[in-house]
Every structure is written in C-alpha cells, then in structure tokens.
Amino acid sequence: MRTRILIVDDHGVLRAGLRALISAEPDLEVVGEAADGVAALRLAAALHPDVALMDINLPQMDGLEVTQRLLAAQPDVRVLIFSMHEDKALLQEALRVGAAGYVVKRAVESELVNAIRAAMRGELYIHPAMTRALLAATGAPGAAPPGDAGADADAGALLTPREVEVLKLIALGHTNREIADQLMISPRTVESHRANLIGKLDLHSRVELVRYAAAHGWLDRQGP
C-alpha cells in the first residue's frame, strides 16, 4: 500500500518537481496539490492523505496555521514542513503545532523521500543543520544541562565508546545507513547499538536520544 501525499506550495514549478521526485518512488504517490492554505484544508478533508508536505509561506493562511488546523481535524496526518528558512523560531513553532519534520528546501531533493518514510515510521525528521536549533528550542526534560560534569560521567559509565559514536551520529541527523558506512559496520549492528542506547538510557525515541546527547555534552566532544 502506497503512502498518499498532499503537496502544499504556492509555486507551481516546485510542486511539479516534488511530484516528479515522489512519483519515482514505488511506495509513494501524490494524491493532490494545493497552492494556498484554504485549498490545502479542503483537499485534505476530501483526500485523507497520509503525509502533507507544507510550505510555510502560503497565500491566505500560513503553513503553520494550516498545519494546526489540519491536525486538529485529522490527527493521523503527518505534516512535513519544508521551508527556505533555517530559523530556530520557525522550527520551534512547527514542532509546537505538531509537525512531524522540518526539511530545508535547499536540500529537499536529497532528503524528502527519507523524511516522508521517517514520518510514516512515527519518527521526527529534522534537517541536520537544524538539529542544534531543535535542541536549543526544546531542551531535554529530565536530563542534566550541558556542562554538568557529574551527569556526563554517569552517561560515560553507561555507554561503550562505540555506543557513544553511534549516539553522536544519530543526534547529528544521520540515517542508519550513513552511520553504518561511516563506522564501517552493518546497518543491523547500528540498529542493535541504537536499541542498546534506548534500553540503557531509558529513552523511547530518536528525538529523546538527540536531546539526551546534547544535554550531556556529547555533541561537543571529539572523543568518547
């Protein structure tokens, strides 16, 4: 069964490019396109897409308001914001209204398919350049702040050097395949390390791993 996608952007050329990119994937299909926020809500109500690709700058109603209204009516839809702005405030607002990801337009071709599939797995997808903005905006509930030496020591005692390497790469937004290639291990081994991290740290998602890594200073370290 293919993932049904609604494209919402006021630029026809970009919509055509996104449609071509998505249509090349056998498990994805574009079921509709909207050029403004009002049309997006009308089409979403009629088509019941799985994923909505949502520009922020839209006529009549901005993409963040559309996202909020859409999710209020259809909470199962995954909304991916795609924007030309690499802005912490916009990212924070997108997450507040319930977006499942934030894709930067300059990298949309290389990332979009991965972002859609991540959203369908229930994961939060954030462009790697925006990861630190996410962490600064949301913090890490229940975790010690960066620079807490005691907490860092506790984390270091729990994790192996390889697990720390995997944790850092996850936090920087790399996929399992990218981590496997960089560390010269198999994707299955990466998934095993990720499961160990979640178990040892009592976390429940990739997002919590990202927040934990930042809160404990792992992103700023050169070694384990």
Short mmCIF file of C-alpha atoms in Angstrom, two decimals, residues 18-211:
data_model
loop_
_atom_site.label_atom_id
_atom_site.label_comp_id
_atom_site.label_asym_id
_atom_site.label_seq_id
_atom_site.Cartn_x
_atom_site.Cartn_y
_atom_site.Cartn_z
CA LEU A 18 8.21 17.48 -5.95
CA ARG A 19 5.58 15.44 -7.78
CA ALA A 20 8.21 14.05 -10.17
CA LEU A 21 10.58 13.21 -7.30
CA ILE A 22 7.90 11.47 -5.26
CA SER A 23 6.32 9.66 -8.20
CA ALA A 24 9.65 7.98 -8.96
CA GLU A 25 9.31 6.02 -5.69
CA PRO A 26 7.17 2.87 -5.94
CA ASP A 27 5.83 3.17 -2.38
CA LEU A 28 4.80 6.84 -2.64
CA GLU A 29 2.10 8.67 -4.59
CA VAL A 30 0.94 12.27 -4.86
CA VAL A 31 -2.84 12.42 -4.46
CA GLY A 32 -3.27 16.19 -4.62
CA GLU A 33 -1.69 19.63 -4.82
CA ALA A 34 -2.73 22.92 -3.25
CA ALA A 35 -1.41 26.42 -3.86
CA ASP A 36 -2.81 28.06 -0.71
CA GLY A 37 -3.86 27.20 2.81
CA VAL A 38 -7.60 27.21 2.26
CA ALA A 39 -7.31 24.81 -0.68
CA ALA A 40 -4.96 22.62 1.37
CA LEU A 41 -7.54 22.14 4.13
CA ARG A 42 -10.29 21.46 1.61
CA LEU A 43 -8.24 18.87 -0.26
CA ALA A 44 -7.02 17.21 2.92
CA ALA A 45 -10.62 16.78 4.08
CA ALA A 46 -11.54 15.19 0.75
CA LEU A 47 -8.44 13.09 0.12
CA HIS A 48 -7.31 11.99 3.61
CA PRO A 49 -3.57 11.93 2.79
CA ASP A 50 -1.03 10.12 4.94
CA VAL A 51 1.52 12.93 4.62
CA ALA A 52 1.19 16.63 3.82
CA LEU A 53 4.25 18.49 2.53
CA MET A 54 3.66 22.00 3.79
CA ASP A 55 5.38 25.22 2.77
CA ILE A 56 5.35 27.90 5.46
CA ASN A 57 4.81 30.93 3.21
CA LEU A 58 1.35 30.43 1.72
CA PRO A 59 -1.35 32.82 0.50
CA GLN A 60 -4.47 33.34 2.66
CA MET A 61 -3.19 31.27 5.59
CA ASP A 62 0.41 30.45 6.51
CA GLY A 63 1.62 26.87 6.61
CA LEU A 64 1.89 26.73 10.39
CA GLU A 65 -1.75 27.72 10.85
CA VAL A 66 -2.77 25.24 8.15
CA THR A 67 -0.80 22.54 9.96
CA GLN A 68 -2.51 23.29 13.26
CA ARG A 69 -5.98 23.23 11.72
CA LEU A 70 -5.27 20.14 9.65
CA LEU A 71 -4.02 18.15 12.63
CA ALA A 72 -6.98 19.26 14.73
CA ALA A 73 -9.27 17.75 12.10
CA GLN A 74 -7.09 14.79 11.06
CA PRO A 75 -4.58 13.98 13.81
CA ASP A 76 -3.19 10.94 11.97
CA VAL A 77 -1.79 13.01 9.09
CA ARG A 78 1.97 13.53 9.23
CA VAL A 79 2.85 17.09 8.26
CA LEU A 80 6.35 17.80 6.98
CA ILE A 81 7.23 21.48 6.89
CA PHE A 82 9.58 22.43 4.09
CA SER A 83 10.99 25.90 4.10
CA MET A 84 13.79 28.03 2.73
CA HIS A 85 14.31 29.41 6.25
CA GLU A 86 16.82 27.76 8.59
CA ASP A 87 15.35 29.55 11.57
CA LYS A 88 15.14 28.27 15.15
CA ALA A 89 11.94 30.16 15.92
CA LEU A 90 10.15 28.70 12.90
CA LEU A 91 11.37 25.21 13.78
CA GLN A 92 10.17 25.61 17.35
CA GLU A 93 6.75 26.82 16.18
CA ALA A 94 6.48 23.98 13.65
CA LEU A 95 7.09 21.44 16.41
CA ARG A 96 4.65 23.23 18.73
CA VAL A 97 1.80 22.91 16.23
CA GLY A 98 2.58 19.21 15.72
CA ALA A 99 4.69 18.95 12.56
CA ALA A 100 6.42 15.59 12.05
CA GLY A 101 9.51 17.14 10.49
CA TYR A 102 11.27 20.17 9.07
CA VAL A 103 13.02 19.88 5.71
CA VAL A 104 15.12 22.72 4.33
CA LYS A 105 14.30 23.50 0.70
CA ARG A 106 17.91 23.69 -0.41
CA ALA A 107 18.26 20.01 0.46
CA VAL A 108 14.75 18.85 -0.35
CA GLU A 109 15.72 16.63 -3.29
CA SER A 110 18.21 14.57 -1.31
CA GLU A 111 16.16 14.41 1.89
CA LEU A 112 12.49 14.45 1.06
CA VAL A 113 11.94 10.74 0.46
CA ASN A 114 13.83 9.85 3.65
CA ALA A 115 11.80 12.44 5.56
CA ILE A 116 8.50 11.03 4.31
CA ARG A 117 9.45 7.49 5.25
CA ALA A 118 10.71 8.59 8.67
CA ALA A 119 7.42 10.39 9.31
CA MET A 120 5.48 7.26 8.37
CA ARG A 121 7.55 5.29 10.91
CA GLY A 122 6.47 7.76 13.56
CA GLU A 123 9.87 9.45 13.75
CA LEU A 124 10.62 13.16 13.87
CA TYR A 125 12.74 14.23 10.89
CA ILE A 126 14.84 17.38 11.21
CA HIS A 127 17.41 18.58 8.68
CA PRO A 128 20.86 18.03 10.26
CA ALA A 129 21.64 21.75 10.07
CA MET A 130 18.62 22.38 12.28
CA THR A 131 19.34 19.71 14.89
CA ARG A 132 21.08 22.04 17.30
CA ALA A 133 18.26 24.55 16.88
CA LEU A 134 15.82 21.82 17.89
CA LEU A 135 17.82 21.02 20.99
CA ALA A 136 18.18 24.66 21.98
CA ALA A 137 14.47 25.21 21.44
CA THR A 138 13.08 22.15 23.22
CA GLY A 139 15.64 21.26 25.89
CA ALA A 140 15.89 17.80 27.41
CA PRO A 141 13.23 17.05 30.02
CA GLY A 142 14.64 15.09 32.92
CA ALA A 143 18.23 15.34 31.69
CA ALA A 144 21.07 17.31 33.17
CA PRO A 145 22.07 20.52 31.37
CA PRO A 146 25.18 20.64 29.18
CA GLY A 147 28.30 21.13 31.19
CA ASP A 148 27.09 19.05 34.17
CA ALA A 149 30.27 17.05 34.71
CA GLY A 150 28.68 14.56 37.10
CA ALA A 151 25.91 13.71 34.67
CA ASP A 152 28.40 13.36 31.83
CA ALA A 153 30.45 10.97 33.90
CA ASP A 154 27.34 8.89 34.64
CA ALA A 155 26.48 8.75 30.95
CA GLY A 156 30.03 7.77 30.08
CA ALA A 157 29.92 4.90 32.57
CA LEU A 158 26.76 3.54 30.94
CA LEU A 159 27.87 3.63 27.32
CA THR A 160 30.62 1.90 25.37
CA PRO A 161 32.83 4.01 23.07
CA ARG A 162 31.04 2.59 20.03
CA GLU A 163 27.63 3.42 21.51
CA VAL A 164 28.79 6.99 22.07
CA GLU A 165 29.89 7.21 18.43
CA VAL A 166 26.50 5.95 17.27
CA LEU A 167 24.71 8.31 19.66
CA LYS A 168 26.59 11.32 18.29
CA LEU A 169 25.80 10.41 14.69
CA ILE A 170 22.13 9.81 15.47
CA ALA A 171 21.97 13.19 17.17
CA LEU A 172 23.51 14.87 14.12
CA GLY A 173 20.71 13.51 11.96
CA HIS A 174 22.44 10.64 10.14
CA THR A 175 20.45 7.63 8.96
CA ASN A 176 21.32 4.07 9.97
CA ARG A 177 22.87 3.51 6.53
CA GLU A 178 25.03 6.64 6.81
CA ILE A 179 26.17 5.65 10.29
CA ALA A 180 26.98 2.14 9.10
CA ASP A 181 29.04 3.48 6.19
CA GLN A 182 30.92 5.95 8.37
CA LEU A 183 31.74 3.44 11.10
CA MET A 184 32.22 0.54 8.66
CA ILE A 185 29.65 -1.66 10.35
CA SER A 186 26.35 -3.12 9.15
CA PRO A 187 23.01 -1.28 9.42
CA ARG A 188 21.78 -4.14 11.59
CA THR A 189 24.65 -3.50 14.01
CA VAL A 190 23.74 0.18 14.08
CA GLU A 191 20.16 -0.74 14.95
CA SER A 192 21.46 -3.02 17.71
CA HIS A 193 23.54 -0.19 19.19
CA ARG A 194 20.53 2.12 18.97
CA ALA A 195 18.37 -0.40 20.82
CA ASN A 196 21.08 -0.70 23.49
CA LEU A 197 21.19 3.08 23.86
CA ILE A 198 17.44 3.31 24.30
CA GLY A 199 17.50 0.48 26.87
CA LYS A 200 20.47 1.75 28.88
CA LEU A 201 19.28 5.35 28.96
CA ASP A 202 15.57 4.55 29.45
CA LEU A 203 14.58 6.58 26.41
CA HIS A 204 11.85 5.84 23.90
CA SER A 205 12.58 7.52 20.57
CA ARG A 206 15.19 9.03 18.28
CA VAL A 207 14.12 12.50 19.41
CA GLU A 208 14.85 11.66 23.04
CA LEU A 209 18.28 10.31 22.05
CA VAL A 210 19.04 13.60 20.26
CA ARG A 211 18.02 15.64 23.28
#
